[in-house]
Structure formats: C-alpha cells, structure tokens
C-alpha cells in the first residue's frame, strides 16, 4: 500500500500532509504526489509558508532497501535528490514536521527544509551505513552544515537511529513539539515566517579538512569498514571545503560507487528479499485473527528458547510440559539467559525480573485453552506430536492458531490429529532460536489464510522475518542444512580439520563454519530428514555418515553437552569453542567401515565441496517446490546455514559467479566425488537458456 500526500490551508499556512504505512518510504507514487502538492501550495496566493507534515512510514523505508516498488509507478516522479532540492528551493519557505521515523532518504528530505520539528516519539538516522551505503540525496552535504563535520560523521558512520530529544540536542532538528503535531507546527510556522534561518545549503559546515581526517582516523579504531569511512570522510570533507553544488557532485559519485560494490549490492538484495517475504501473497492473503496470549508446549531447549524470545519482546507466554523437571529446567534456562544479559549490561535487573515474570508455566495442558497461538515444540517424533495435537484440538478455542515447530515433518498429519485443519500450520523457528532471524511458515492443505497471517504477525512481533515455505519434508532450512552438514561429516571422516575449515569459511564471511554450527544446533540432529518416513526424496545424498550419532552416544552432542566437534565453555551466543580431537576415534572407525582412506584434506577442497553442495541444494529445493521464490531460499540460507550476507545468498552468489561456470564446477566435483554433486536440473535448464535465477518461476 502506497503513501498519500494531501494539501490543505490553515489561514496563511499551507500544510502538505504525507502519510504511509510503516516501512513504506518515499515510493515513486508518493514522490510524484508530493511534488504536485508542493506546487499546489506554492500556487495558493493566500499561503505564506508551507508545513511539510510526515507521519507513519512515509519517510522510513527499510534501511538501504529503498521504498517499496509498486505496479504502475509514475515515470515523472522526481528521485529523492531532486525532491530534496525541490523542497529547499521552494518559492515559499518549507518547515518540516515529523511524527514517526525519518531514515535514510526520508531524513535527507527533512534536512532540506528551513526548519525541522518533530514529535517526541520520532526517530531519525542513517542506518543504511550498516549496508556500506553512502547517503546520496544530500545527506553528506546538509548534515555537516547543521551539526558539524564530527557529529555528522559519527551519525552516518554508526548507522545510529536517535530519538527526537537527542536529535534536538545535536542540532539535527530545531524543536520537539507536543502531539498532535499539526497544531504546534502551524503555530511555529506563523511565528517563524518573518525570521527564518537561511537555507541549509547556504550555511557553512562546522569543521575543516584536518578535523574530518582526524575524525575518520578516530572512527577507524572502532572497527567500522575502511571503505565506508573513506567515502564518508571524502564527502564530508567536500562539505567543509567546497561549494554546496561541488559537494553534491562528490557525494553523487561516492554514493554510486558504494552502491556498485558487490557486498553492498548483495546486502541490498537481501533487504529487498526479506521485505518481499513479509509481504508475500502466501502470508498476506487474509486479515489475521486477534493475537493475544501465546503458549509453548514443550519445555526443552527449543520450547524454553521460544518462551524466552516471547519475553524478550514483552509477549506474555505460558510454557507447558507434563514433566515437572522439564519445566524447572526450562525456567532455569530462562533465568540464566536474563542473568547473562544483566551481567553483560544489556538489561537492568528490573527489566530482567519483568521479562522473567512474563513466562508463566504449568504441567497441565488445559492451561492453554485461552491462548490465541499455541506453539508445539516437543521432540521431533511424529507419534509424540500427533498425541499433542489430538489434545490441542480438543482444548483450544476456535480462531486460535495451532503451530508445530517441526523442522521436517508433515503439517497435514498433525492437522488431521487435531481435527481442526484450518487452525493448524507449521511454524519452524530456526535454531538457535535466540540467534536466528527467520521463521518458516508452512500452510497445510486446509489451513485458513487468516491463521497464516496471524502466525506471520507473531513472527514480526518478536523481531523475526516470516518466510512462506511449502509443506514438504524439511521445508527449506532443514533441506539446506541436511546437504551442507552431510558433506561436512564426510569431510570429517576423510580427515579434515574442523577448526581449519570453519576458520576459512568464517574469514570469507560465513557467520559460522559448518562444524561450529553443527555443535550449536546439536550433533545428534533431531532435525534431520534421513530418519523420517517422509524423508528426503533426494537420492543424491544417499551416502550419509553415522559419525554424528556415534559422537552423541559418547556424550558429544554439541554445545548443550559442552562437547561436540569442539569443547565449549559458556552458553548461548557467547559460548566459546576450543579445538578438541575427541571425535577422531569415531571418525577413523567410520572411515574404515566405509573403506575411506583418511588423508589431510586441503582446506580449499573442503571449501569448494561445502559451498557447491549448499548452492546446488538451493536449486534442488526450489525445483522440488519447497520454496516459492529464489529470494525466499536466500533469506533462509543466510539465516539457517550462515551463508555470507555479503554474498547475498546461494542464488545471488550463483548469478554473480555465472550459472554455466557453476555447472562446470559441479561436474568436476561429480567426477571426483560422485553423484551427490550432480548439477540440479533447474540450474542446468537456466544455464542452458542463459537465464537468471530470478527467471525460475514457472520452470520448476
């Protein structure tokens, strides 16, 4: 849904009012409409001054992602740079008033006004720097003229989003006003009309070239990317030493160069893909049901972590398990989590107590009768889950969502057990729950679209990206993990050094190497497809190692037991791994049993095999109908497997490499290591036709 702009006159003050849903931003339609409304206000002979009032998401697209694209966008719409100039050069002075958020291009538009006012709840900033981007609509030139070069560099380089009060102290805005904003903004306009400050472009920046260089050097010690700091420094130095027009030319060149960098393009692609997931038709086909209390059935690691996630976002939750000891352990896990947050300075004790109190508990399933969302998180055993859903179907009220957190099993099987199929769906919260950002949502054959929308709304409420997936074995995340980790296990049998491989992949941008990742999610792998009757229908992956089961049987199930491929100290995201060779004996036994000769596997070979297996599997998953779009797979892959954000996901990376070249690399691995590297049919079809992954729709 696009934003709107309207014009109305309040005596001698013209008010151009922009409003848009959250996250929409300055769409082309809104920019075109805004330009027309400004023209209308300027042409009204009774208007002496214009108030540009922005509410909602009109000035706040997702960072670096740009405004949402819509069909039929007007070609005459000015770009963000031209629109800011239009405001600054208006024939009648413009005062900006913000009630909401102004980010990136939205903030750059506000900077062009003669005066800026904001409601206290407003937020302002340039979070696009987190993607390596440089403001391109005048931000690097106007901001230093308002707050000085040092403060401008700090705000842009950090990507910080600040509250209205802090923005006023900084000099970014001229006043914090009471709500409703329109009345105070009109009054301020009348008061200021005869004593307005000069245009921002006509002011001098506070600072000089030497000061800018010192600030860049200071910021470089904080770990910010050198390329970003160099570009921002050059742009801000131009603001301090050149004319406004010359500085704008420098900014334009630097912003274009930043946008062209492969890592920046990849990150921007992922941002757009995540937005597409949130607005996907599979998730938004109906209005959702009211979302009130949440219940989690199962107090193991997964269930406890989902309850903790709810509490972190101030969502009341009840955690249930028939085993009182499991409930006690789950509550202890929650308490330990919030205690660590207090010790790290991320929470104060009062907040920790409050969030702990949001987690209620019980051993009686009847306690979930009033919950609007019930998340089943018991062991990954179909018979156990069916029994839970039979109980849920008898006890839950109509229009409550019954979600299974299965990573691999058939949603329709549990819908049948519950006897209320419209309410049942899959909602796979990817593990480790507190460190990942994606929730896979799978509708069954009879799931009500309203239930799907409710589940997606919950995912967003707890800060996660809902991704629609098909109800097929393993959805997307597990299918990718299965192929990726199986290859890692085979490499371990052959003699690879887990630490050497993990370190190499992490240097390339993987969030974690496969062995550290395997330890975090559990070496024993209840999420695996191999042991499920629905199982993997991919015969390329027939040769699977039993090494993980052997390790788990000897107390090496991963982080949860303090040992897996590594020895672990601590818990959660802060746990530290150290090298350990306790798995070597089992690996040697498995290798002998399979007739595998152990050797020193070169890291380059391991890297190639792991990467190609993961990317090829992405094409398999899409081809077999587990996902709806390539971008959905990329979003899940980055979250579930740690695939580098700077590579954009398997499909984006494949396109950058060239599909024909990728086919050749897979064929070479197939010749060396067998049919599990056979190029995916979809990949071959696209390569043969000279098409891109984005063209895959309809080819599966």
Coordinates of C-alpha atoms in Angstrom, one line a residue, residues 25-478:
X25 CA 9.2 5.0 2.4
X26 CA 9.2 7.5 -0.4
X27 CA 7.7 5.5 -3.2
X28 CA 7.7 6.9 -6.7
X29 CA 3.9 7.5 -6.4
X30 CA 4.4 9.4 -3.1
X31 CA 7.2 11.4 -4.5
X32 CA 5.2 12.4 -7.6
X33 CA 2.1 13.3 -5.5
X34 CA 4.2 15.2 -3.0
X35 CA 5.8 17.3 -5.8
X36 CA 2.3 18.1 -7.1
X37 CA 1.0 19.1 -3.6
X38 CA 4.0 21.4 -3.1
X39 CA 3.2 23.0 -6.4
X40 CA -0.4 23.5 -5.3
X41 CA 0.7 25.1 -2.0
X42 CA 3.1 27.4 -3.8
X43 CA 0.4 28.5 -6.2
X44 CA -2.1 29.4 -3.5
X45 CA -1.9 33.2 -3.1
X46 CA -3.0 33.1 0.5
X47 CA -0.2 30.8 1.6
X48 CA 2.9 32.5 3.0
X49 CA 4.7 29.4 4.4
X50 CA 4.4 25.7 3.9
X51 CA 4.5 22.9 6.6
X52 CA 5.5 19.5 5.3
X53 CA 4.0 17.1 7.8
X54 CA 5.2 13.5 7.6
X55 CA 3.5 10.7 9.6
X56 CA 3.8 6.9 9.7
X57 CA 6.2 5.3 7.3
X58 CA 6.3 8.0 4.6
X59 CA 10.0 8.8 5.4
X60 CA 11.1 5.4 6.7
X61 CA 11.7 2.6 4.2
X62 CA 13.8 -0.3 5.5
X63 CA 17.5 0.7 5.8
X64 CA 19.2 0.7 2.4
X65 CA 16.4 -1.1 0.8
X66 CA 14.7 1.8 -0.8
X67 CA 10.9 2.4 -0.9
X68 CA 8.6 -0.5 -1.8
X69 CA 8.1 -0.9 -5.5
X70 CA 4.5 -0.8 -6.9
X71 CA 3.0 -1.6 -10.2
X72 CA 2.2 1.4 -12.4
X73 CA 4.6 3.8 -10.6
X74 CA 4.6 7.2 -12.3
X75 CA 7.6 7.9 -14.6
X76 CA 7.5 11.6 -13.8
X77 CA 8.3 11.1 -10.1
X78 CA 11.4 13.1 -9.0
X79 CA 14.1 11.0 -7.4
X80 CA 15.0 11.6 -3.7
X81 CA 17.8 14.0 -4.6
X82 CA 15.6 16.1 -6.9
X83 CA 12.8 16.1 -4.4
X84 CA 15.0 17.4 -1.6
X85 CA 16.2 20.2 -3.9
X86 CA 12.6 20.9 -4.7
X87 CA 11.8 21.4 -1.0
X88 CA 14.9 23.5 -0.4
X89 CA 14.3 25.8 -3.5
X90 CA 10.6 26.1 -3.0
X91 CA 9.2 29.6 -3.8
X92 CA 7.7 29.7 -0.3
X93 CA 9.7 28.5 2.7
X94 CA 9.1 25.0 3.9
X95 CA 9.1 23.9 7.6
X96 CA 9.2 20.1 8.1
X97 CA 7.3 18.4 10.9
X98 CA 7.9 14.7 11.7
X99 CA 5.7 12.3 13.6
X100 CA 7.2 8.9 13.1
X101 CA 10.6 7.9 11.7
X102 CA 12.8 9.6 9.2
X103 CA 15.5 7.3 7.9
X104 CA 18.0 7.4 5.0
X105 CA 16.3 9.3 2.1
X106 CA 13.5 10.3 4.3
X107 CA 15.8 12.1 6.7
X108 CA 17.6 13.7 3.7
X109 CA 14.3 15.2 2.6
X110 CA 13.8 16.7 6.1
X111 CA 17.3 18.2 6.0
X112 CA 16.3 20.3 3.0
X113 CA 13.6 22.2 5.0
X114 CA 14.4 25.6 6.5
X115 CA 13.3 24.4 10.0
X116 CA 12.7 20.9 11.3
X117 CA 10.3 20.0 14.1
X118 CA 9.4 16.5 15.5
X119 CA 7.1 14.8 17.9
X120 CA 8.9 13.4 20.9
X121 CA 8.3 9.8 19.8
X122 CA 10.0 10.4 16.4
X123 CA 13.3 8.7 15.4
X124 CA 15.9 9.8 12.9
X125 CA 19.1 8.4 11.5
X126 CA 21.1 6.9 8.6
X127 CA 21.0 3.1 9.3
X128 CA 21.9 2.5 5.6
X129 CA 25.6 2.8 6.7
X130 CA 25.2 -0.7 8.1
X131 CA 25.0 -1.9 4.5
X132 CA 28.0 0.1 3.4
X133 CA 26.0 2.8 1.7
X134 CA 26.7 6.5 1.5
X135 CA 23.7 8.9 1.6
X136 CA 23.0 10.1 -1.9
X137 CA 20.3 12.7 -1.6
X138 CA 22.3 15.5 0.0
X139 CA 22.8 13.9 3.5
X140 CA 26.5 14.2 3.5
X141 CA 26.3 17.9 2.5
X142 CA 23.4 19.2 4.5
X143 CA 24.0 17.3 7.8
X144 CA 27.5 18.8 8.4
X145 CA 26.0 22.2 7.8
X146 CA 23.6 21.6 10.6
X147 CA 25.5 19.6 13.2
X148 CA 29.2 20.0 12.3
X149 CA 31.5 17.6 10.5
X150 CA 32.4 15.4 13.5
X151 CA 28.8 14.8 14.7
X152 CA 27.7 14.2 11.1
X153 CA 30.4 11.6 10.5
X154 CA 29.5 9.9 13.8
X155 CA 25.8 9.7 13.0
X156 CA 26.3 8.5 9.4
X157 CA 29.1 6.0 10.1
X158 CA 27.5 4.4 13.1
X159 CA 24.1 4.0 11.5
X160 CA 22.5 5.0 14.8
X161 CA 18.9 5.9 15.0
X162 CA 18.3 8.5 17.6
X163 CA 15.2 9.9 19.4
X164 CA 13.8 13.4 18.8
X165 CA 15.3 14.7 22.1
X166 CA 18.8 13.6 21.2
X167 CA 18.3 15.0 17.7
X168 CA 17.4 18.4 19.1
X169 CA 20.5 18.4 21.3
X170 CA 22.6 17.6 18.3
X171 CA 21.1 20.4 16.2
X172 CA 19.6 18.0 13.7
X173 CA 16.1 19.3 14.5
X174 CA 15.0 22.7 15.8
X175 CA 12.4 21.7 18.3
X176 CA 10.5 18.8 19.9
X177 CA 6.7 19.5 19.8
X178 CA 3.7 18.1 21.5
X179 CA 1.2 15.9 19.8
X180 CA -1.0 16.5 17.8
X181 CA 1.9 17.9 15.8
X182 CA -0.1 19.7 13.1
X183 CA -1.3 22.4 15.6
X184 CA 2.1 23.2 17.0
X185 CA 3.7 23.1 13.6
X186 CA 1.2 25.6 12.1
X187 CA 1.7 27.9 15.1
X188 CA 5.5 27.6 14.8
X189 CA 5.3 28.4 11.0
X190 CA 3.3 31.6 11.7
X191 CA 5.8 32.6 14.4
X192 CA 8.9 32.0 12.2
X193 CA 7.7 33.1 8.8
X194 CA 9.4 36.5 9.1
X195 CA 12.6 35.3 10.9
X196 CA 13.5 32.0 9.2
X197 CA 17.2 30.9 9.1
X198 CA 18.9 30.7 5.8
X199 CA 18.6 27.6 3.6
X200 CA 20.8 24.7 4.8
X201 CA 22.7 24.7 1.5
X202 CA 23.7 28.3 2.1
X203 CA 25.2 27.6 5.5
X204 CA 28.8 26.8 6.4
X205 CA 29.8 23.4 7.7
X206 CA 31.3 23.4 11.2
X207 CA 34.8 21.9 10.7
X208 CA 37.7 21.7 8.3
X209 CA 39.6 19.1 6.3
X210 CA 42.1 18.4 9.1
X211 CA 39.2 17.8 11.6
X212 CA 37.5 15.5 9.2
X213 CA 40.6 13.4 8.7
X214 CA 41.1 13.2 12.5
X215 CA 37.5 12.0 12.9
X216 CA 37.9 9.4 10.2
X217 CA 41.0 8.1 11.9
X218 CA 39.2 8.0 15.3
X219 CA 36.3 6.1 13.8
X220 CA 38.6 3.6 12.1
X221 CA 39.6 2.4 15.5
X222 CA 36.0 1.3 16.2
X223 CA 36.1 -1.4 13.6
X224 CA 33.9 0.3 11.0
X225 CA 34.7 -0.7 7.4
X226 CA 37.6 1.3 6.0
X227 CA 35.9 1.8 2.5
X228 CA 32.8 3.2 4.1
X229 CA 34.8 5.6 6.3
X230 CA 36.9 6.8 3.4
X231 CA 33.9 7.6 1.3
X232 CA 32.0 9.3 4.1
X233 CA 35.2 11.2 5.0
X234 CA 35.7 12.4 1.5
X235 CA 32.0 13.5 1.2
X236 CA 32.1 15.4 4.5
X237 CA 35.4 17.0 3.7
X238 CA 33.8 18.3 0.5
X239 CA 31.0 19.8 2.6
X240 CA 33.6 21.6 4.7
X241 CA 35.8 22.8 1.9
X242 CA 33.8 23.2 -1.3
X243 CA 30.6 24.8 -2.5
X244 CA 27.4 23.0 -2.0
X245 CA 27.0 22.1 -5.6
X246 CA 30.5 20.8 -5.8
X247 CA 30.0 18.8 -2.7
X248 CA 26.8 17.3 -4.1
X249 CA 28.7 16.2 -7.2
X250 CA 31.3 14.4 -5.0
X251 CA 28.5 12.8 -2.9
X252 CA 26.8 11.5 -6.1
X253 CA 30.0 9.8 -7.3
X254 CA 30.7 8.3 -3.9
X255 CA 27.2 7.0 -3.4
X256 CA 27.1 5.4 -6.8
X257 CA 30.5 3.7 -6.2
X258 CA 29.2 2.4 -2.9
X259 CA 26.0 1.0 -4.4
X260 CA 28.1 -0.8 -7.1
X261 CA 30.2 -2.8 -4.7
X262 CA 29.3 -6.5 -4.8
X263 CA 28.9 -6.8 -1.0
X264 CA 26.7 -3.7 -0.9
X265 CA 24.6 -5.0 -3.8
X266 CA 24.3 -8.3 -2.0
X267 CA 23.1 -6.8 1.2
X268 CA 20.6 -4.6 -0.5
X269 CA 19.3 -7.6 -2.4
X270 CA 18.8 -9.4 0.9
X271 CA 17.0 -6.5 2.4
X272 CA 14.6 -6.4 -0.5
X273 CA 14.2 -10.2 -0.3
X274 CA 13.3 -10.0 3.4
X275 CA 10.7 -7.3 2.7
X276 CA 9.3 -9.4 -0.1
X277 CA 8.9 -12.3 2.4
X278 CA 7.0 -10.1 4.8
X279 CA 4.6 -9.0 2.1
X280 CA 4.4 -12.4 0.2
X281 CA 0.9 -13.3 -1.0
X282 CA 1.2 -16.6 0.7
X283 CA 1.3 -14.7 4.1
X284 CA -1.0 -11.8 3.4
X285 CA -4.0 -13.3 1.6
X286 CA -6.3 -12.6 4.5
X287 CA -6.6 -10.5 7.7
X288 CA -5.2 -12.3 10.7
X289 CA -7.1 -13.2 13.9
X290 CA -6.5 -11.3 17.1
X291 CA -3.1 -12.1 18.6
X292 CA -3.2 -12.3 22.4
X293 CA -1.5 -14.7 24.7
X294 CA 1.0 -17.4 23.5
X295 CA 1.5 -20.9 24.8
X296 CA 4.5 -23.1 24.2
X297 CA 4.1 -26.9 24.6
X298 CA 7.4 -28.5 25.5
X299 CA 10.0 -27.1 27.9
X300 CA 13.1 -28.5 26.3
X301 CA 15.8 -26.3 24.8
X302 CA 13.7 -25.3 21.8
X303 CA 10.5 -24.6 23.8
X304 CA 12.3 -22.7 26.5
X305 CA 14.1 -20.6 24.0
X306 CA 10.8 -19.7 22.2
X307 CA 9.4 -18.7 25.6
X308 CA 12.4 -16.6 26.2
X309 CA 12.1 -15.0 22.8
X310 CA 8.5 -14.0 23.6
X311 CA 9.5 -12.5 26.9
X312 CA 12.3 -10.5 25.2
X313 CA 9.7 -8.8 23.1
X314 CA 7.3 -8.3 26.1
X315 CA 4.8 -11.0 24.8
X316 CA 3.2 -12.9 27.8
X317 CA 3.7 -16.7 27.3
X318 CA 2.9 -19.8 29.2
X319 CA 5.4 -22.8 28.9
X320 CA 3.9 -26.2 29.4
X321 CA 5.3 -29.6 29.9
X322 CA 3.9 -32.7 31.6
X323 CA 7.3 -33.3 33.2
X324 CA 7.8 -31.0 36.2
X325 CA 11.6 -31.4 35.9
X326 CA 11.5 -30.2 32.3
X327 CA 9.5 -27.2 33.3
X328 CA 12.0 -26.5 36.1
X329 CA 14.9 -26.8 33.6
X330 CA 13.2 -24.5 31.1
X331 CA 12.6 -21.9 33.8
X332 CA 16.2 -22.2 34.9
X333 CA 17.4 -21.7 31.3
X334 CA 15.3 -18.5 31.0
X335 CA 16.6 -17.2 34.3
X336 CA 20.2 -17.9 33.2
X337 CA 19.6 -16.1 30.0
X338 CA 18.3 -12.9 31.6
X339 CA 21.0 -13.1 34.2
X340 CA 23.7 -13.1 31.5
X341 CA 22.0 -10.2 29.8
X342 CA 22.2 -8.2 33.1
X343 CA 25.8 -9.1 33.6
X344 CA 26.6 -8.0 30.0
X345 CA 25.0 -4.6 30.7
X346 CA 22.2 -5.3 28.1
X347 CA 19.4 -5.2 30.7
X348 CA 19.0 -3.8 34.1
X349 CA 17.8 -6.0 36.9
X350 CA 14.2 -4.6 36.9
X351 CA 13.9 -5.4 33.2
X352 CA 15.2 -8.9 33.8
X353 CA 12.7 -9.5 36.6
X354 CA 9.9 -8.2 34.4
X355 CA 10.7 -10.4 31.5
X356 CA 11.2 -13.5 33.6
X357 CA 7.7 -12.8 35.1
X358 CA 6.2 -12.8 31.6
X359 CA 7.0 -16.6 31.4
X360 CA 4.3 -18.5 33.2
X361 CA 4.5 -22.3 33.5
X362 CA 2.3 -25.3 34.0
X363 CA 2.2 -29.1 33.7
X364 CA -1.5 -29.1 32.8
X365 CA -2.4 -28.8 29.1
X366 CA -5.8 -27.3 30.0
X367 CA -3.9 -24.1 30.8
X368 CA -3.6 -23.3 27.1
X369 CA -7.4 -23.1 26.4
X370 CA -7.4 -19.3 26.1
X371 CA -4.2 -18.9 24.1
X372 CA -4.6 -17.3 20.7
X373 CA -1.3 -19.0 19.5
X374 CA -0.1 -22.4 20.6
X375 CA 3.4 -23.5 19.5
X376 CA 4.1 -27.2 19.8
X377 CA 7.9 -27.7 20.5
X378 CA 8.1 -31.3 21.7
X379 CA 10.6 -33.8 20.5
X380 CA 10.9 -34.4 16.7
X381 CA 8.9 -37.6 16.8
X382 CA 5.7 -37.8 14.7
X383 CA 3.8 -40.0 17.1
X384 CA 4.5 -37.8 20.1
X385 CA 3.5 -34.7 18.1
X386 CA 0.3 -36.4 16.9
X387 CA -0.7 -37.1 20.5
X388 CA -0.1 -33.4 21.5
X389 CA -2.2 -32.2 18.6
X390 CA -5.1 -34.5 19.5
X391 CA -5.2 -32.8 22.9
X392 CA -4.8 -29.4 21.4
X393 CA -7.7 -29.9 19.1
X394 CA -10.0 -30.8 22.0
X395 CA -8.9 -27.9 24.3
X396 CA -8.2 -24.9 22.1
X397 CA -10.8 -22.3 21.2
X398 CA -11.9 -21.5 17.6
X399 CA -9.7 -19.0 15.7
X400 CA -6.6 -19.9 17.8
X401 CA -3.5 -20.9 15.8
X402 CA -2.0 -24.3 16.5
X403 CA 1.5 -24.3 15.2
X404 CA 4.0 -27.2 15.0
X405 CA 7.6 -26.2 15.3
X406 CA 8.7 -29.3 13.4
X407 CA 11.8 -28.9 11.2
X408 CA 10.9 -31.7 8.9
X409 CA 7.6 -33.4 9.4
X410 CA 4.2 -33.2 7.6
X411 CA 1.9 -30.4 8.9
X412 CA -1.2 -32.2 7.5
X413 CA -0.5 -35.2 9.6
X414 CA -0.9 -33.1 12.8
X415 CA -3.8 -31.1 11.3
X416 CA -5.7 -34.4 10.9
X417 CA -4.8 -35.4 14.5
X418 CA -6.1 -32.1 15.8
X419 CA -9.4 -32.4 13.9
X420 CA -9.4 -28.7 13.1
X421 CA -7.2 -28.4 10.0
X422 CA -8.0 -24.7 9.3
X423 CA -6.2 -23.8 12.5
X424 CA -3.0 -25.9 12.1
X425 CA 0.2 -24.8 10.3
X426 CA 3.9 -25.3 10.5
X427 CA 6.0 -22.5 12.2
X428 CA 9.6 -23.5 12.2
X429 CA 11.6 -21.1 14.4
X430 CA 15.1 -21.7 13.1
X431 CA 17.6 -22.9 15.7
X432 CA 19.4 -21.5 17.7
X433 CA 16.2 -19.6 18.4
X434 CA 17.7 -16.5 20.1
X435 CA 20.4 -16.0 17.5
X436 CA 18.5 -16.5 14.2
X437 CA 16.1 -14.2 12.5
X438 CA 13.8 -16.4 10.3
X439 CA 10.6 -18.3 11.0
X440 CA 9.5 -20.6 8.2
X441 CA 5.7 -20.7 7.9
X442 CA 4.1 -23.7 6.1
X443 CA 0.4 -23.9 5.5
X444 CA -1.3 -27.3 5.3
X445 CA -3.8 -28.3 2.6
X446 CA -6.7 -26.8 4.6
X447 CA -5.0 -24.1 6.7
X448 CA -7.1 -20.9 6.9
X449 CA -5.2 -18.0 5.4
X450 CA -6.2 -16.0 8.4
X451 CA -4.2 -18.4 10.6
X452 CA -1.2 -18.0 8.3
X453 CA -1.4 -14.2 8.6
X454 CA -1.7 -14.5 12.4
X455 CA 1.5 -16.6 12.6
X456 CA 3.3 -14.2 10.4
X457 CA 2.2 -11.3 12.6
X458 CA 3.6 -13.1 15.6
X459 CA 6.9 -13.7 13.9
X460 CA 7.2 -10.0 13.1
X461 CA 6.1 -9.0 16.7
X462 CA 9.1 -11.0 18.1
X463 CA 11.6 -9.4 15.6
X464 CA 11.7 -12.3 13.1
X465 CA 11.2 -12.5 9.3
X466 CA 8.4 -14.8 8.3
X467 CA 9.2 -16.8 5.2
X468 CA 6.5 -18.7 3.4
X469 CA 7.5 -22.3 2.5
X470 CA 5.7 -25.3 1.1
X471 CA 4.6 -28.2 3.4
X472 CA 7.2 -30.5 2.0
X473 CA 9.7 -32.6 4.0
X474 CA 12.3 -30.4 5.7
X475 CA 10.7 -27.2 4.3
X476 CA 13.7 -25.1 3.1
X477 CA 16.1 -24.6 6.1
X478 CA 16.4 -28.3 7.0

